[in-house]
XYZ file of C-alpha atoms in Angstrom:
690
model
C 17.693 24.565 7.650
C 16.647 26.951 10.422
C 14.093 29.600 9.435
C 14.956 32.998 10.965
C 12.481 35.493 9.554
C 9.998 35.988 6.740
C 8.805 39.179 5.072
C 6.331 39.837 2.246
C 5.216 42.769 0.152
C 1.942 43.034 -1.782
C 1.699 39.247 -1.880
C -1.940 38.196 -2.254
C -3.900 39.367 0.817
C -0.949 41.200 2.358
C -1.047 44.867 1.356
C 2.198 46.762 1.380
C 5.309 45.589 3.168
C 4.681 43.366 6.174
C 6.830 43.575 9.313
C 9.524 40.931 9.622
C 8.014 37.734 10.945
C 10.473 36.103 13.326
C 10.127 32.332 13.624
C 10.793 30.588 16.915
C 13.112 27.667 17.619
C 14.787 26.043 20.617
C 12.749 24.945 23.621
C 9.799 27.114 22.523
C 9.962 25.982 18.925
C 6.357 26.692 17.839
C 5.259 29.771 15.900
C 1.482 30.285 15.675
C -0.462 32.361 13.147
C -4.061 33.051 14.213
C -6.449 33.908 11.420
C -10.028 33.651 10.224
C -10.876 31.703 7.086
C -9.681 33.603 4.024
C -7.374 35.892 5.987
C -4.142 34.523 4.507
C -3.105 31.442 6.481
C -2.764 29.346 3.327
C -1.055 32.304 1.650
C 1.778 32.277 4.192
C 2.370 28.581 3.581
C 2.395 29.139 -0.173
C 4.574 32.239 0.109
C 7.316 29.958 1.459
C 6.833 27.168 -1.126
C 6.731 29.736 -3.966
C 9.850 31.398 -2.639
C 11.814 28.156 -2.329
C 10.640 26.241 -5.398
C 8.205 28.380 -7.387
C 5.479 25.871 -6.437
C 2.127 26.022 -4.631
C -0.036 23.593 -2.666
C -3.144 22.050 -4.225
C -5.498 24.245 -2.155
C -3.955 27.490 -3.434
C -6.282 28.928 -6.101
C -5.607 31.503 -8.852
C -1.914 30.727 -8.763
C -1.044 33.301 -11.415
C -2.690 36.160 -9.490
C -0.118 36.960 -6.797
C -0.204 40.762 -6.717
C -2.299 42.371 -3.971
C -5.636 43.649 -5.343
C -5.614 46.841 -3.279
C -2.129 47.756 -4.490
C -3.123 46.959 -8.070
C -6.276 49.071 -7.815
C -4.339 52.065 -6.487
C -1.772 51.916 -9.304
C -2.150 53.859 -12.548
C -2.270 52.244 -15.987
C 1.219 51.286 -17.190
C 2.614 51.497 -13.654
C 4.954 48.688 -12.659
C 4.238 46.925 -9.396
C 6.092 44.254 -7.524
C 5.166 41.540 -5.040
C 7.897 39.666 -3.246
C 8.700 37.229 -0.473
C 11.993 37.192 1.420
C 13.266 34.537 3.807
C 16.355 34.634 5.991
C 17.562 31.236 7.156
C 20.631 29.492 8.524
C 22.197 26.307 7.299
C 25.303 24.702 8.835
C 26.150 27.957 10.572
C 25.898 30.031 7.377
C 23.203 32.676 6.931
C 21.270 32.960 3.657
C 18.808 35.554 2.352
C 16.485 34.260 -0.374
C 14.104 36.542 -2.245
C 11.653 35.909 -5.078
C 9.903 38.850 -6.733
C 7.292 39.090 -9.479
C 6.849 42.306 -11.417
C 3.563 43.190 -13.124
C 2.319 46.069 -15.286
C -1.080 47.653 -14.635
C -3.353 47.609 -17.692
C -6.951 48.576 -18.486
C -9.569 47.908 -15.797
C -8.938 48.273 -12.030
C -7.688 44.707 -11.567
C -6.070 44.259 -14.977
C -2.361 43.452 -15.169
C 0.292 41.617 -17.161
C 3.116 39.598 -15.646
C 6.351 41.263 -16.681
C 9.179 39.374 -14.983
C 10.110 37.140 -12.077
C 13.485 37.164 -10.371
C 15.051 35.019 -7.669
C 18.111 36.108 -5.696
C 20.108 34.324 -3.033
C 22.819 35.845 -0.859
C 25.095 34.364 1.762
C 26.124 36.588 4.645
C 29.823 36.478 5.476
C 31.135 36.647 9.040
C 32.061 40.307 8.547
C 28.465 41.120 7.564
C 29.132 41.523 3.843
C 27.044 39.719 1.214
C 27.970 37.318 -1.558
C 25.419 36.781 -4.319
C 24.956 33.267 -5.640
C 24.525 32.925 -9.392
C 20.831 32.548 -10.401
C 21.722 29.348 -12.279
C 23.087 27.817 -9.075
C 20.154 28.734 -6.801
C 17.937 25.667 -7.524
C 20.898 23.364 -6.868
C 21.816 25.134 -3.604
C 18.214 25.039 -2.323
C 17.865 21.449 -3.536
C 20.866 20.343 -1.486
C 19.528 22.065 1.626
C 15.950 20.788 1.301
C 15.119 18.824 -1.898
C 11.956 19.881 -3.712
C 10.604 16.320 -3.674
C 10.360 16.610 0.100
C 8.170 19.737 -0.142
C 4.826 17.977 0.591
C 6.240 16.558 3.824
C 7.660 19.779 5.288
C 5.142 22.335 3.969
C 1.583 21.058 3.806
C -2.107 21.783 4.102
C -3.287 20.030 7.271
C -6.900 19.778 6.071
C -5.736 17.688 3.116
C -2.957 15.827 4.874
C -4.710 12.463 4.663
C -4.257 12.599 0.859
C -0.546 11.919 1.400
C -1.431 8.272 1.992
C -3.595 7.736 -1.075
C -2.332 5.160 -3.539
C -1.644 7.724 -6.281
C 0.864 9.441 -3.981
C 3.070 6.376 -3.476
C 5.583 7.275 -6.253
C 6.049 10.651 -4.552
C 6.524 8.954 -1.191
C 9.173 6.614 -2.590
C 10.986 9.441 -4.381
C 10.919 11.644 -1.282
C 12.000 9.109 1.312
C 14.663 7.271 -0.692
C 16.474 10.574 -1.208
C 17.266 10.433 2.495
C 18.906 7.021 2.110
C 21.507 8.444 -0.246
C 20.009 6.559 -3.159
C 20.565 9.408 -5.605
C 24.315 9.158 -4.988
C 24.170 5.433 -5.709
C 22.022 6.054 -8.780
C 24.614 8.468 -10.149
C 27.351 5.899 -9.526
C 25.293 3.236 -11.315
C 24.744 5.591 -14.246
C 28.505 6.148 -14.627
C 29.233 2.446 -14.218
C 26.713 1.538 -16.896
C 28.425 3.967 -19.270
C 31.731 2.282 -18.422
C 30.133 -1.120 -19.014
C 28.998 -0.060 -22.490
C 32.524 1.124 -23.314
C 33.998 -2.165 -22.089
C 31.480 -4.116 -24.180
C 32.461 -2.022 -27.213
C 36.118 -2.915 -26.556
C 35.188 -6.577 -26.226
C 33.347 -6.422 -29.530
C 36.466 -5.112 -31.288
C 38.734 -7.745 -29.757
C 36.425 -10.776 -29.705
C 35.336 -13.163 -32.431
C 32.334 -12.777 -34.740
C 29.978 -14.582 -32.341
C 30.958 -12.287 -29.450
C 30.424 -9.267 -31.701
C 26.943 -10.499 -32.660
C 26.019 -11.094 -29.022
C 27.182 -7.602 -28.005
C 25.215 -6.068 -30.888
C 22.096 -8.021 -29.938
C 22.447 -6.955 -26.305
C 22.891 -3.293 -27.300
C 19.778 -3.518 -29.460
C 17.719 -4.953 -26.576
C 19.079 -2.329 -24.182
C 18.021 0.432 -26.584
C 14.524 -1.073 -26.705
C 14.514 -1.298 -22.887
C 15.575 2.340 -22.526
C 12.807 3.413 -24.917
C 10.260 1.520 -22.829
C 11.591 2.967 -19.558
C 11.382 6.486 -20.961
C 7.878 5.724 -22.182
C 6.960 4.574 -18.667
C 8.067 7.962 -17.360
C 5.963 9.636 -20.028
C 2.945 7.541 -19.009
C 3.499 8.743 -15.419
C 3.676 12.371 -16.561
C 0.546 11.909 -18.655
C -1.322 10.403 -15.712
C -0.225 13.256 -13.440
C -1.443 15.759 -16.041
C -4.779 13.979 -16.476
C -5.291 13.814 -12.703
C -4.511 17.492 -12.314
C -6.946 18.389 -15.090
C -9.631 16.133 -13.587
C -9.103 17.747 -10.169
C -9.601 21.157 -11.760
C -12.877 19.971 -13.315
C -14.038 18.608 -9.948
C -13.191 21.961 -8.368
C -15.159 23.792 -11.076
C -18.164 21.492 -10.523
C -18.047 22.179 -6.771
C -18.312 25.890 -7.496
C -21.384 25.562 -9.758
C -24.579 25.896 -7.726
C -26.478 23.224 -9.674
C -23.645 20.698 -9.524
C -21.919 21.198 -6.193
C -24.153 18.858 -4.149
C -23.793 16.083 -6.720
C -20.037 16.645 -6.832
C -19.862 16.495 -3.035
C -21.572 13.094 -3.183
C -19.050 11.979 -5.772
C -16.120 13.232 -3.662
C -17.404 11.205 -0.713
C -17.863 8.093 -2.863
C -14.376 8.471 -4.348
C -12.886 8.656 -0.848
C -14.818 5.507 0.101
C -13.668 3.788 -3.104
C -10.020 4.701 -2.443
C -10.275 3.406 1.130
C -11.787 0.118 -0.060
C -9.150 -0.296 -2.757
C -6.437 0.272 -0.187
C -8.151 -2.195 2.133
C -8.247 -4.784 -0.656
C -4.572 -4.212 -1.417
C -3.681 -4.638 2.274
C -5.866 -7.734 2.465
C -4.129 -9.213 -0.568
C -0.767 -8.599 1.102
C -2.032 -10.264 4.300
C -3.272 -13.265 2.331
C 0.047 -13.574 0.528
C 1.972 -13.423 3.791
C -0.357 -15.956 5.419
C -0.108 -18.433 2.542
C 3.660 -17.927 2.313
C 4.197 -18.523 6.042
C 1.582 -21.211 6.770
C 0.216 -22.464 3.460
C 2.200 -25.697 3.693
C -0.044 -26.746 6.594
C -2.915 -27.326 4.180
C -0.980 -30.226 2.604
C -0.035 -31.962 5.876
C -3.196 -33.906 6.899
C -2.270 -36.937 4.735
C 1.270 -37.032 6.093
C -0.059 -36.562 9.635
C -2.386 -39.555 9.185
C 0.467 -41.759 7.902
C 2.736 -40.687 10.766
C 0.108 -41.552 13.349
C -0.452 -44.994 11.797
C 3.289 -45.694 12.009
C 3.489 -44.525 15.649
C 0.411 -46.582 16.600
C 1.904 -49.692 14.972
C 5.209 -49.227 16.803
C 3.409 -48.830 20.115
C 1.315 -51.910 19.461
C 4.509 -53.898 18.897
C 6.078 -52.482 22.052
C 8.837 -50.866 20.064
C 7.815 -47.365 21.099
C 8.668 -46.692 23.736
C 11.097 -49.631 23.659
C 11.260 -51.935 26.680
C 15.021 -51.908 26.501
C 17.478 -49.527 24.938
C 19.981 -50.603 22.308
C 22.700 -48.576 24.022
C 22.133 -50.597 27.248
C 22.608 -53.883 25.390
C 25.712 -52.488 23.670
C 27.239 -51.683 27.062
C 26.582 -55.246 28.339
C 28.256 -56.763 25.292
C 31.200 -54.371 25.515
C 31.776 -55.165 29.222
C 31.175 -58.921 28.493
C 29.015 -59.274 31.593
C 25.223 -59.847 31.781
C 22.936 -58.105 34.257
C 22.768 -61.417 36.152
C 26.538 -61.355 36.589
C 27.283 -64.124 34.103
C 30.365 -63.711 31.902
C 29.595 -63.125 28.179
C 32.174 -64.574 25.810
C 31.871 -63.583 22.133
C 30.835 -66.578 20.021
C 29.268 -68.471 22.876
C 25.526 -69.043 23.318
C 24.959 -66.604 26.276
C 26.615 -63.795 24.275
C 24.424 -64.570 21.216
C 21.253 -64.566 23.351
C 22.022 -61.090 24.742
C 23.048 -59.884 21.279
C 19.535 -60.660 20.000
C 18.188 -57.924 22.301
C 20.413 -55.379 20.604
C 18.331 -55.756 17.471
C 15.112 -55.528 19.467
C 16.177 -52.499 21.519
C 14.901 -49.076 20.550
C 17.219 -46.247 19.466
C 17.013 -43.368 21.928
C 17.532 -40.659 19.295
C 14.770 -42.134 17.099
C 12.405 -42.318 20.081
C 13.207 -38.719 21.027
C 12.526 -37.459 17.497
C 9.339 -39.509 17.247
C 7.975 -38.155 20.531
C 8.905 -34.566 19.636
C 7.332 -34.929 16.210
C 4.168 -36.272 17.799
C 3.883 -33.092 19.876
C 4.461 -30.964 16.759
C 1.917 -32.982 14.815
C -0.666 -32.303 17.521
C 0.128 -28.567 17.176
C -0.318 -28.796 13.389
C -3.690 -30.471 13.939
C -4.779 -27.440 15.935
C -3.299 -24.890 13.506
C -4.746 -26.235 10.261
C -8.392 -25.439 11.138
C -7.276 -22.000 12.387
C -5.469 -21.410 9.086
C -8.561 -22.249 7.042
C -10.690 -20.085 9.351
C -8.392 -17.109 8.784
C -8.340 -17.719 5.036
C -12.135 -17.885 4.995
C -12.321 -14.711 7.081
C -9.979 -12.830 4.738
C -11.813 -14.042 1.654
C -15.184 -13.122 3.129
C -13.885 -9.639 3.996
C -12.530 -9.278 0.450
C -15.841 -10.436 -0.983
C -17.740 -7.827 1.051
C -15.245 -5.123 0.079
C -15.594 -6.017 -3.620
C -19.380 -5.927 -3.339
C -19.205 -2.495 -1.680
C -16.765 -1.366 -4.348
C -19.131 -2.518 -7.067
C -22.045 -0.599 -5.507
C -19.920 2.519 -5.153
C -18.829 2.273 -8.787
C -22.477 1.939 -9.850
C -23.311 5.080 -7.848
C -20.378 6.925 -9.432
C -21.550 5.872 -12.898
C -25.045 7.178 -12.134
C -23.620 10.496 -10.942
C -21.641 10.762 -14.173
C -24.793 10.123 -16.223
C -26.734 12.663 -14.162
C -24.157 15.375 -14.795
C -23.755 14.510 -18.496
C -27.526 14.738 -18.943
C -27.719 18.115 -17.187
C -29.596 20.880 -18.973
C -26.823 23.235 -17.920
C -24.362 23.248 -20.808
C -21.410 24.131 -18.573
C -22.071 21.149 -16.312
C -22.586 18.718 -19.193
C -19.455 19.965 -20.970
C -17.323 19.632 -17.839
C -18.608 16.123 -17.157
C -18.028 15.006 -20.751
C -14.483 16.302 -20.521
C -14.052 14.523 -17.208
C -15.286 11.264 -18.742
C -12.817 11.633 -21.607
C -10.020 12.140 -19.085
C -11.037 9.013 -17.152
C -10.992 7.018 -20.410
C -7.569 8.392 -21.280
C -6.279 7.496 -17.803
C -7.582 3.908 -18.081
C -5.975 3.569 -21.515
C -2.683 4.943 -20.173
C -2.684 2.478 -17.266
C -3.205 -0.411 -19.705
C -0.266 0.827 -21.773
C 1.798 0.947 -18.590
C 0.998 -2.683 -17.753
C 1.772 -3.852 -21.307
C 5.110 -2.044 -21.252
C 5.952 -3.405 -17.796
C 5.438 -6.956 -19.044
C 7.660 -6.239 -22.043
C 10.298 -4.671 -19.790
C 10.452 -7.817 -17.657
C 10.914 -9.950 -20.762
C 13.660 -7.717 -22.160
C 15.548 -7.710 -18.871
C 15.492 -11.492 -18.800
C 16.823 -11.693 -22.382
C 19.558 -9.141 -21.617
C 20.610 -11.112 -18.538
C 20.884 -14.309 -20.609
C 22.999 -12.521 -23.237
C 25.287 -11.063 -20.543
C 25.875 -14.526 -19.179
C 26.596 -15.930 -22.645
C 29.026 -13.097 -23.481
C 31.050 -13.397 -20.278
C 31.237 -17.204 -20.440
C 32.636 -17.346 -23.978
C 36.163 -18.699 -24.253
C 38.697 -15.961 -24.975
C 40.520 -16.105 -28.317
C 43.625 -14.413 -26.894
C 45.013 -12.704 -23.750
C 43.552 -9.358 -24.810
C 40.110 -10.903 -25.086
C 40.446 -12.506 -21.636
C 41.559 -9.195 -20.082
C 38.640 -7.274 -21.634
C 36.245 -9.961 -20.430
C 37.629 -9.844 -16.861
C 37.243 -6.052 -16.830
C 33.665 -6.368 -18.015
C 32.881 -9.018 -15.388
C 34.395 -6.816 -12.655
C 32.318 -3.847 -13.798
C 29.130 -5.905 -13.746
C 29.960 -7.281 -10.302
C 30.349 -3.737 -8.965
C 27.016 -2.769 -10.552
C 25.334 -5.799 -8.965
C 26.910 -5.014 -5.592
C 25.730 -1.394 -5.712
C 22.235 -2.494 -6.684
C 22.259 -4.833 -3.674
C 23.493 -2.008 -1.426
C 20.698 0.205 -2.726
C 18.093 -2.495 -2.091
C 19.372 -3.112 1.448
C 19.507 0.587 2.254
C 15.940 0.984 1.096
C 14.794 -2.067 3.083
C 16.569 -0.962 6.260
C 15.271 2.568 5.821
C 11.705 1.350 5.326
C 11.805 -0.982 8.328
C 13.239 1.732 10.563
C 10.728 4.221 9.199
C 7.877 1.815 10.007
C 9.038 1.570 13.623
C 9.166 5.350 13.939
C 5.720 5.734 12.339
C 4.235 3.237 14.791
C 5.905 4.955 17.728
C 4.440 8.343 16.759
C 1.042 6.941 15.775
C 0.692 5.061 19.068
C 1.411 8.292 20.967
C -1.316 10.209 19.123
C -4.000 7.528 18.682
C -5.994 5.836 21.429
C -6.732 2.830 19.189
C -4.549 -0.316 19.235
C -3.773 -0.172 15.511
C -0.313 -0.358 14.009
C 1.031 0.797 10.677
C 2.469 -1.338 7.891
C 4.677 0.225 5.226
C 5.066 -2.267 2.384
C 7.876 -2.406 -0.167
C 5.958 -0.013 -2.432
C 5.731 2.459 0.479
C 1.971 2.004 0.705
C 1.032 2.852 4.302
C -1.923 1.103 5.900
C -3.354 0.301 9.324
C -3.858 -3.203 10.714
C -5.308 -4.558 13.925
C -4.430 -7.488 16.163
C -1.987 -10.406 15.805
C -3.707 -11.438 12.577
C -2.857 -8.041 11.026
C -6.458 -7.522 9.930
C -6.619 -4.488 7.594
C -8.394 -1.448 9.026
C -10.159 1.173 6.930
C -8.895 4.365 8.630
C -11.261 7.250 9.250
C -10.383 10.720 7.943
C -8.967 11.598 11.353
C -6.921 8.397 11.549
C -5.592 9.000 8.032
C -4.534 12.479 9.135
C -2.785 11.024 12.200
C -1.117 8.398 10.038
C 0.170 11.061 7.657
C 1.404 13.213 10.548
C 3.173 10.179 11.991
C 4.712 9.500 8.587
C 5.936 13.102 8.295
C 7.316 13.057 11.821
C 9.085 9.754 11.150
C 10.631 11.068 7.913
C 11.888 14.203 9.698
C 13.200 12.184 12.642
C 15.020 9.799 10.362
C 16.312 12.643 8.192
C 17.824 14.328 11.240
C 19.519 11.130 12.306
C 20.783 10.127 8.893
C 22.107 13.545 7.969
C 24.006 13.692 11.265
C 25.929 10.649 9.944
C 26.781 11.967 6.500
C 30.207 10.401 6.663
C 28.475 7.013 6.522
C 25.241 7.680 4.678
C 24.863 10.720 2.388
C 21.587 12.615 2.199
C 20.329 16.206 2.406
C 23.128 18.082 4.128
C 21.285 19.381 7.179
C 20.171 17.795 10.412
C 17.805 20.684 11.264
C 14.381 20.647 9.624
C 11.356 22.944 9.857
C 7.764 21.935 9.260
C 5.120 24.464 8.203
C 1.487 23.349 8.375
C -1.787 25.031 7.599
C -4.747 23.957 9.791
C -3.356 20.650 11.094
C -6.285 20.260 13.534
C -9.103 20.735 11.021
C -10.183 17.092 10.584
C -9.490 15.886 14.124
C -11.871 15.287 17.004
C -11.029 16.792 20.441
C -9.127 13.733 21.710
C -6.932 13.543 18.615
C -6.415 17.319 18.685
C -4.975 17.091 22.191
C -2.682 14.220 21.248
C -1.449 15.923 18.074
C -0.901 19.208 19.940
C 1.086 17.316 22.555
C 3.367 15.667 19.999
C 3.740 18.423 17.390
C 6.647 20.187 19.162
C 8.729 17.033 18.810
C 7.863 16.662 15.132
C 10.645 18.987 13.930
C 13.204 21.504 15.157
C 10.824 24.312 14.163
C 7.057 24.032 13.882
C 5.030 26.781 12.191
C 1.249 26.429 12.513
C -1.615 28.357 10.916
C -4.853 27.897 12.859
C -8.320 29.406 13.199
C -9.613 30.525 16.579
C -11.924 27.533 16.979
C -9.135 25.084 16.093
C -6.704 26.639 18.551
C -8.641 27.664 21.629
C -9.257 25.139 24.386
C -7.355 21.868 24.533
C -4.852 22.754 21.788
C -3.983 26.081 23.410
C -3.593 24.537 26.869
C -1.490 21.648 25.577
C 0.879 23.737 23.452
C 1.177 26.819 25.660
C 4.616 26.050 27.110
C 6.151 25.376 23.678
C 4.915 28.474 21.805
C 7.675 31.010 21.214
C 6.097 33.450 18.735
C 2.490 34.363 17.886
C 1.000 36.522 15.148
C -2.542 37.595 14.328
C -3.713 37.963 10.736
C -6.060 40.967 10.892
C -8.415 40.799 7.928
C -10.074 44.000 6.681
C -13.419 43.117 5.096
C -15.040 45.487 2.547
C -18.531 44.270 3.496
C -20.456 46.750 5.657
C -22.281 43.856 7.327
C -19.109 41.886 8.017
C -19.169 40.035 11.327
C -16.226 41.395 13.280
C -14.234 38.933 15.358
C -11.474 39.066 17.963
C -9.132 36.734 19.788
C -7.784 37.204 23.313
C -4.111 36.455 23.825
C -2.280 36.990 27.105
C -4.772 39.513 28.416
C -4.943 41.531 25.182
C -7.724 41.445 22.578
C -6.614 41.344 18.942
C -8.918 41.905 15.968
C -9.218 38.966 13.589
C -11.858 40.497 11.300
C -12.718 44.183 11.095
C -14.688 46.309 8.641
C -12.593 48.016 6.011
C -12.855 51.840 5.772
C -13.125 51.541 1.978
C -14.160 48.959 -0.619
C -10.864 47.100 -0.459
C -9.906 43.943 1.400
C -6.467 43.168 2.746
C -4.694 41.552 5.669
C -2.102 42.944 8.029
C 0.148 40.959 10.351
C 0.211 41.899 14.041
C 2.691 40.362 16.473
C 1.237 39.125 19.758
C 2.916 40.498 22.849
C 3.586 37.318 24.817
C 3.922 37.427 28.579
C 5.512 34.502 30.406
């Protein structure tokens, strides 16, 4: 998906129809938007997400109010107004024009309106320049094939909140987004059809088989219905949790905006971030402990065996049997050749032969000696490793103990903050906090329900598996029964094989993704950390050979998320170029649009990110303030910038502090005083030289 140009009309800050915004690609693949805070940088990002999916980022406020205030003020009562966003893009050599428009009706007071209608249109441009309109019902499917909506947070994102992509509550989104690239949805559809076929085959078997087979099939169908109900309920629990979290986030936002609560809420936000980091650290530590015990735990049970081995070796040495003074193979050779080392002839049955033969029993076996000596060396290594194992276990447990103590203190502080806000004399604050507390209780209750259902699901799956085995192993009553059973077995084998393929694809994808993440992270970070992406797609940082968990700073979390996004895009490009082997989104060209990606980074990280951003995707669109851009970022990215635009904000305040930015020898206004009481933003293209 290559973005060609973007245009807006009366969309939020942008008054009237903007000029076409051409987006750069190729060698100079970066497009920069310069703007002051509040000038519309986030609006441009959300204009694209709204256009494509009808969705907005978390930082976008007043999501229902899209019409420009100046345009609305100038309209008369009952006038119809329209705001729209239009994007022209290419995909597999075909040009598309996508437009989403919202119509409103002016009512009552200056800024009063009612939403009247919203329309989305999509056209393809033929080679002869004529247009073909795609049916509105087909548009979501067409856009979804080009760039699936689940991938939205990884291609269009708010850089100042990018570290939130790696929080534990985002892991289901991460799994859903990344596994789409593996072609898992295709496999899932195949499994769905096969399971329907399996049910039909079981119904046939029930008709043909005996009474016992019929009862088993009925019992299995009953358990499967219960399982499906529980799985659907799990999805409902997830939706409920997402709704509760969204509502809680809205309450937190409201508390931040209340003068008498915002400082307390800021403290809570900080504590919540610390709590999330500690919980992630504990989860990583638990994984490290599990891996350590799995790989080396057996060493803890070896000291007794080591002691016995050494006693045996010492005894053999004391007897002179290890190492042996003579080898059994040497004696065997003397007896075979019938000649002693002194030259005397050895005749079987005679006394000289019997005397030499005695040494065969006394001689050591070379292979036994070799094994014994090698084992002794390994035993010495075990002796050294066992104390190191216990030291590492103690270190991990001590770190976990400290983390749990910190977590307990943080939770106590959070409880006190909750009490402080509930006891507030301000009714609005107390009401919001009480509602927040009720939401937290509901979320805890929902999580408990989830765990109970998950345990029941595991039990049902085990029972269903046992019934399947019993059904397929029953003796057939006739040829028809045997044929139906063979068909059912074949269907189940295909289902099992596809499930295995899906698991292997996901594992291979995750391992490859981890390598790409580490490659990108190591380029941007000056610290020797490496990333671990576990089977639940939880991304964490570790340090050293012992894989000690690291609590990443805000900047490191941002780098980790950027590395994750870059790795997903890199892998998507590669996988989709091999669609004949591995289906996925049908494009190997991907854009990334980011608002303020440098906001939470220190100067060193800013330089490294700026250096690596051009390689992140085929097209990179960046919204940045003057302070974020000027200096190291500007110098590092200069040669890769193809297009630049300035968002000129008109402020209605007479005391507004005007601001400018110098680009290529020309000064452009970032903030200027408005000639009237209205505020709006216009887009000015920068004339680039060189």
